[in-house]
mmCIF file of C-alpha atoms in Angstrom:
data_model
loop_
_atom_site.group_PDB
_atom_site.id
_atom_site.type_symbol
_atom_site.label_atom_id
_atom_site.label_comp_id
_atom_site.label_asym_id
_atom_site.label_seq_id
_atom_site.Cartn_x
_atom_site.Cartn_y
_atom_site.Cartn_z
ATOM 1 C CA UNK A 5 101.157 91.816 45.382
ATOM 2 C CA UNK A 6 102.495 94.285 42.834
ATOM 3 C CA UNK A 7 102.830 93.452 39.213
ATOM 4 C CA UNK A 8 106.552 93.602 37.857
ATOM 5 C CA UNK A 9 106.425 94.309 33.940
ATOM 6 C CA UNK A 10 109.638 95.610 32.609
ATOM 7 C CA UNK A 11 112.575 95.562 34.718
ATOM 8 C CA UNK A 12 114.815 92.591 34.951
ATOM 9 C CA UNK A 13 115.075 90.518 37.978
ATOM 10 C CA UNK A 14 117.939 89.190 39.745
ATOM 11 C CA UNK A 15 116.204 86.549 42.205
ATOM 12 C CA UNK A 16 113.522 84.306 40.866
ATOM 13 C CA UNK A 17 111.234 81.596 41.965
ATOM 14 C CA UNK A 18 109.328 79.514 39.618
ATOM 15 C CA UNK A 19 106.412 77.553 40.902
ATOM 16 C CA UNK A 20 105.572 74.567 38.242
ATOM 17 C CA UNK A 21 103.843 72.021 41.024
ATOM 18 C CA UNK A 22 100.567 72.614 42.035
ATOM 19 C CA UNK A 23 99.589 76.223 41.423
ATOM 20 C CA UNK A 24 102.093 77.715 38.958
ATOM 21 C CA UNK A 25 103.529 81.047 39.521
ATOM 22 C CA UNK A 26 106.699 83.331 38.853
ATOM 23 C CA UNK A 27 107.590 85.771 41.646
ATOM 24 C CA UNK A 28 110.698 87.940 42.286
ATOM 25 C CA UNK A 29 112.435 87.295 45.574
ATOM 26 C CA UNK A 30 110.530 90.293 47.035
ATOM 27 C CA UNK A 31 107.262 88.323 46.295
ATOM 28 C CA UNK A 32 106.180 90.550 43.215
ATOM 29 C CA UNK A 33 104.428 88.594 40.430
ATOM 30 C CA UNK A 34 106.034 88.330 36.864
ATOM 31 C CA UNK A 35 102.626 88.145 35.365
ATOM 32 C CA UNK A 36 103.756 89.074 31.898
ATOM 33 C CA UNK A 37 105.642 85.821 31.506
ATOM 34 C CA UNK A 38 102.619 83.650 32.938
ATOM 35 C CA UNK A 39 100.442 85.602 30.283
ATOM 36 C CA UNK A 40 102.333 84.281 27.327
ATOM 37 C CA UNK A 41 101.619 80.352 27.430
ATOM 38 C CA UNK A 42 104.293 79.243 24.662
ATOM 39 C CA UNK A 43 106.838 81.385 26.356
ATOM 40 C CA UNK A 44 106.009 80.291 29.983
ATOM 41 C CA UNK A 45 106.146 76.763 28.322
ATOM 42 C CA UNK A 46 109.478 77.336 27.128
ATOM 43 C CA UNK A 47 110.716 78.716 30.251
ATOM 44 C CA UNK A 48 109.412 75.738 32.109
ATOM 45 C CA UNK A 49 111.123 73.500 30.005
ATOM 46 C CA UNK A 50 114.525 75.084 29.990
ATOM 47 C CA UNK A 51 114.491 74.928 33.735
ATOM 48 C CA UNK A 52 113.215 71.482 34.039
ATOM 49 C CA UNK A 53 113.970 69.273 31.134
ATOM 50 C CA UNK A 54 118.042 69.592 31.965
ATOM 51 C CA UNK A 55 118.659 71.526 35.259
ATOM 52 C CA UNK A 56 121.881 73.092 35.171
ATOM 53 C CA UNK A 57 122.397 72.243 31.732
ATOM 54 C CA UNK A 58 122.238 74.155 28.496
ATOM 55 C CA UNK A 59 119.792 72.935 25.521
ATOM 56 C CA UNK A 60 120.158 73.108 21.887
ATOM 57 C CA UNK A 61 118.032 75.496 20.235
ATOM 58 C CA UNK A 62 117.297 73.066 17.347
ATOM 59 C CA UNK A 63 115.605 70.610 19.659
ATOM 60 C CA UNK A 64 113.512 73.684 20.880
ATOM 61 C CA UNK A 65 112.449 74.712 17.710
ATOM 62 C CA UNK A 66 111.021 71.235 16.775
ATOM 63 C CA UNK A 67 109.341 71.181 20.389
ATOM 64 C CA UNK A 68 107.698 74.431 20.276
ATOM 65 C CA UNK A 69 107.415 75.586 16.393
ATOM 66 C CA UNK A 70 106.779 72.586 14.542
ATOM 67 C CA UNK A 71 104.275 74.097 12.126
ATOM 68 C CA UNK A 72 106.882 76.773 11.261
ATOM 69 C CA UNK A 73 109.801 76.502 8.569
ATOM 70 C CA UNK A 74 113.326 76.704 9.921
ATOM 71 C CA UNK A 75 113.830 80.741 9.658
ATOM 72 C CA UNK A 76 110.557 81.458 10.910
ATOM 73 C CA UNK A 77 110.754 79.209 14.004
ATOM 74 C CA UNK A 78 114.457 80.585 14.730
ATOM 75 C CA UNK A 79 113.042 83.966 14.715
ATOM 76 C CA UNK A 80 109.880 82.488 16.915
ATOM 77 C CA UNK A 81 112.573 81.284 19.324
ATOM 78 C CA UNK A 82 114.785 84.615 19.438
ATOM 79 C CA UNK A 83 111.761 86.625 19.869
ATOM 80 C CA UNK A 84 110.640 84.325 22.749
ATOM 81 C CA UNK A 85 114.248 84.441 24.416
ATOM 82 C CA UNK A 86 114.577 88.138 24.165
ATOM 83 C CA UNK A 87 111.346 88.609 25.663
ATOM 84 C CA UNK A 88 112.078 85.956 28.595
ATOM 85 C CA UNK A 89 115.518 88.037 28.859
ATOM 86 C CA UNK A 90 113.699 91.222 29.137
ATOM 87 C CA UNK A 91 111.260 89.955 31.973
ATOM 88 C CA UNK A 92 113.796 87.665 33.662
ATOM 89 C CA UNK A 93 117.419 89.313 33.394
ATOM 90 C CA UNK A 94 120.305 87.170 33.537
ATOM 91 C CA UNK A 95 118.293 84.077 34.821
ATOM 92 C CA UNK A 96 118.366 83.024 30.667
ATOM 93 C CA UNK A 97 121.746 81.947 29.643
ATOM 94 C CA UNK A 98 123.243 81.024 26.216
ATOM 95 C CA UNK A 99 126.359 79.760 24.844
ATOM 96 C CA UNK A 100 127.266 80.919 21.464
ATOM 97 C CA UNK A 101 124.063 80.859 19.025
ATOM 98 C CA UNK A 102 123.256 77.125 19.426
ATOM 99 C CA UNK A 103 122.718 76.551 23.327
ATOM 100 C CA UNK A 104 120.162 78.074 25.734
ATOM 101 C CA UNK A 105 119.373 77.184 29.298
ATOM 102 C CA UNK A 106 118.314 78.988 32.680
ATOM 103 C CA UNK A 107 120.614 79.664 35.547
ATOM 104 C CA UNK A 108 119.974 77.740 38.588
ATOM 105 C CA UNK A 109 121.241 80.580 40.796
ATOM 106 C CA UNK A 110 119.162 83.137 39.817
ATOM 107 C CA UNK A 111 115.803 80.864 39.245
ATOM 108 C CA UNK A 112 114.754 78.890 41.989
ATOM 109 C CA UNK A 113 112.170 76.099 40.750
ATOM 110 C CA UNK A 114 109.923 74.126 43.010
ATOM 111 C CA UNK A 115 110.060 70.793 40.884
ATOM 112 C CA UNK A 116 114.039 70.792 40.449
ATOM 113 C CA UNK A 117 114.234 71.257 44.663
ATOM 114 C CA UNK A 118 111.622 68.158 44.706
ATOM 115 C CA UNK A 119 113.923 66.132 42.194
ATOM 116 C CA UNK A 120 117.040 67.018 44.327
ATOM 117 C CA UNK A 121 115.366 65.841 47.484
ATOM 118 C CA UNK A 122 114.206 62.632 45.978
ATOM 119 C CA UNK A 123 117.738 62.014 44.698
ATOM 120 C CA UNK A 124 119.264 62.762 48.131
ATOM 121 C CA UNK A 125 116.757 60.539 49.574
ATOM 122 C CA UNK A 126 115.224 63.256 51.850
ATOM 123 C CA UNK A 127 111.537 61.859 51.767
ATOM 124 C CA UNK A 128 110.058 64.360 54.164
ATOM 125 C CA UNK A 129 111.384 67.254 51.934
ATOM 126 C CA UNK A 130 110.273 65.660 48.742
ATOM 127 C CA UNK A 131 107.009 65.272 50.067
ATOM 128 C CA UNK A 132 106.681 68.613 51.372
ATOM 129 C CA UNK A 133 107.905 69.833 47.987
ATOM 130 C CA UNK A 134 105.475 68.207 46.066
ATOM 131 C CA UNK A 135 102.528 70.379 46.234
ATOM 132 C CA UNK A 136 100.577 68.761 43.122
ATOM 133 C CA UNK A 137 101.046 67.871 39.801
ATOM 134 C CA UNK A 138 103.471 69.545 37.056
ATOM 135 C CA UNK A 139 101.827 72.596 35.529
ATOM 136 C CA UNK A 140 98.239 71.600 36.426
ATOM 137 C CA UNK A 141 95.607 72.163 33.879
ATOM 138 C CA UNK A 142 98.215 73.857 31.562
ATOM 139 C CA UNK A 143 98.314 72.726 27.863
ATOM 140 C CA UNK A 144 100.221 73.915 24.730
ATOM 141 C CA UNK A 145 97.850 73.159 21.473
ATOM 142 C CA UNK A 146 99.983 72.991 18.430
ATOM 143 C CA UNK A 147 103.294 71.646 20.078
ATOM 144 C CA UNK A 148 102.766 67.876 20.451
ATOM 145 C CA UNK A 149 106.226 67.068 21.292
ATOM 146 C CA UNK A 150 105.974 69.437 24.462
ATOM 147 C CA UNK A 151 102.552 67.924 25.447
ATOM 148 C CA UNK A 152 104.211 64.630 25.125
ATOM 149 C CA UNK A 153 107.114 65.592 27.482
ATOM 150 C CA UNK A 154 104.632 67.482 29.810
ATOM 151 C CA UNK A 155 102.540 64.061 30.242
ATOM 152 C CA UNK A 156 105.396 62.057 30.612
ATOM 153 C CA UNK A 157 107.185 64.436 33.280
ATOM 154 C CA UNK A 158 103.736 64.718 35.107
ATOM 155 C CA UNK A 159 103.772 60.757 35.473
ATOM 156 C CA UNK A 160 107.343 60.557 36.396
ATOM 157 C CA UNK A 161 106.995 63.084 39.120
ATOM 158 C CA UNK A 162 103.568 61.932 40.427
ATOM 159 C CA UNK A 163 105.393 58.339 40.639
ATOM 160 C CA UNK A 164 108.298 59.830 42.692
ATOM 161 C CA UNK A 165 106.238 61.699 44.824
ATOM 162 C CA UNK A 166 104.466 58.311 45.977
ATOM 163 C CA UNK A 167 107.588 56.724 46.301
ATOM 164 C CA UNK A 168 108.844 59.467 48.457
ATOM 165 C CA UNK A 169 105.539 59.484 50.561
ATOM 166 C CA UNK A 170 105.999 55.843 51.150
ATOM 167 C CA UNK A 171 109.726 56.149 51.925
ATOM 168 C CA UNK A 172 108.664 59.059 54.522
ATOM 169 C CA UNK A 173 105.781 56.637 56.015
ATOM 170 C CA UNK A 174 108.378 53.907 56.604
ATOM 171 C CA UNK A 175 110.042 56.073 58.852
ATOM 172 C CA UNK A 176 107.115 57.778 60.443
ATOM 173 C CA UNK A 177 104.883 56.360 63.563
ATOM 174 C CA UNK A 178 101.018 56.021 63.931
ATOM 175 C CA UNK A 179 98.736 58.688 62.167
ATOM 176 C CA UNK A 180 101.666 60.116 60.634
ATOM 177 C CA UNK A 181 102.547 56.868 58.857
ATOM 178 C CA UNK A 182 99.092 56.372 57.868
ATOM 179 C CA UNK A 183 98.666 59.866 56.418
ATOM 180 C CA UNK A 184 101.751 59.142 54.290
ATOM 181 C CA UNK A 185 100.627 56.130 52.899
ATOM 182 C CA UNK A 186 97.556 57.621 51.860
ATOM 183 C CA UNK A 187 99.148 60.470 50.129
ATOM 184 C CA UNK A 188 101.254 57.838 48.148
#
C-alpha cells in the first residue's frame, strides 16, 4: 500500500495484537509513526491503558523518560505529542496542559475491541479479535515502567483470550469445541 507521511488522517486503525500496524481507513500505512519506537509505544499506551479516558502528563513523563530531568522530559513529551498530532490529526486529544489521550471515535484499536468483546461475554468475537500477543516482539529499552506495564498487559490479555476461547468452546460442538479448547 501507499505510504502516508505528512497529512493528518481522520480515521485510523491501530493494530496492537499479533502483527502491529497503523493504517488510515483507506488502507494507507502510517509508517512514520511505526518507525519511531518511543512515540509508537506512547500511542499504544495512550490507546490501551485507559481507553476513553485522558492520562496525566506527569505519569507519562515517568514512564517514557525516566532518565531525563523534569524540563527535558516535558519537552520530549511535547515533541512526541506534536509528532503524533502531525501524523494522526485529531486522534490525539488534550485537556489543558496536563492531560492527554486518544479519541476512540477517530482511532480504532484492535486490543480495545477485544476487551469490549470480553466484557460483553461475546466469546467468539473475542477469540477472533485476539490475533496474537500484545505488541509481539516489541520492547523499549530505557523505559522500565513501560516494559513492566507491557509485560503485565501481555499476560492479562493472554489470560482473557484463553478464558474467551474456553467460553466459546462451551457453546460449540465437536471439532469446533476441540479447536477452541486447544487455542485456550
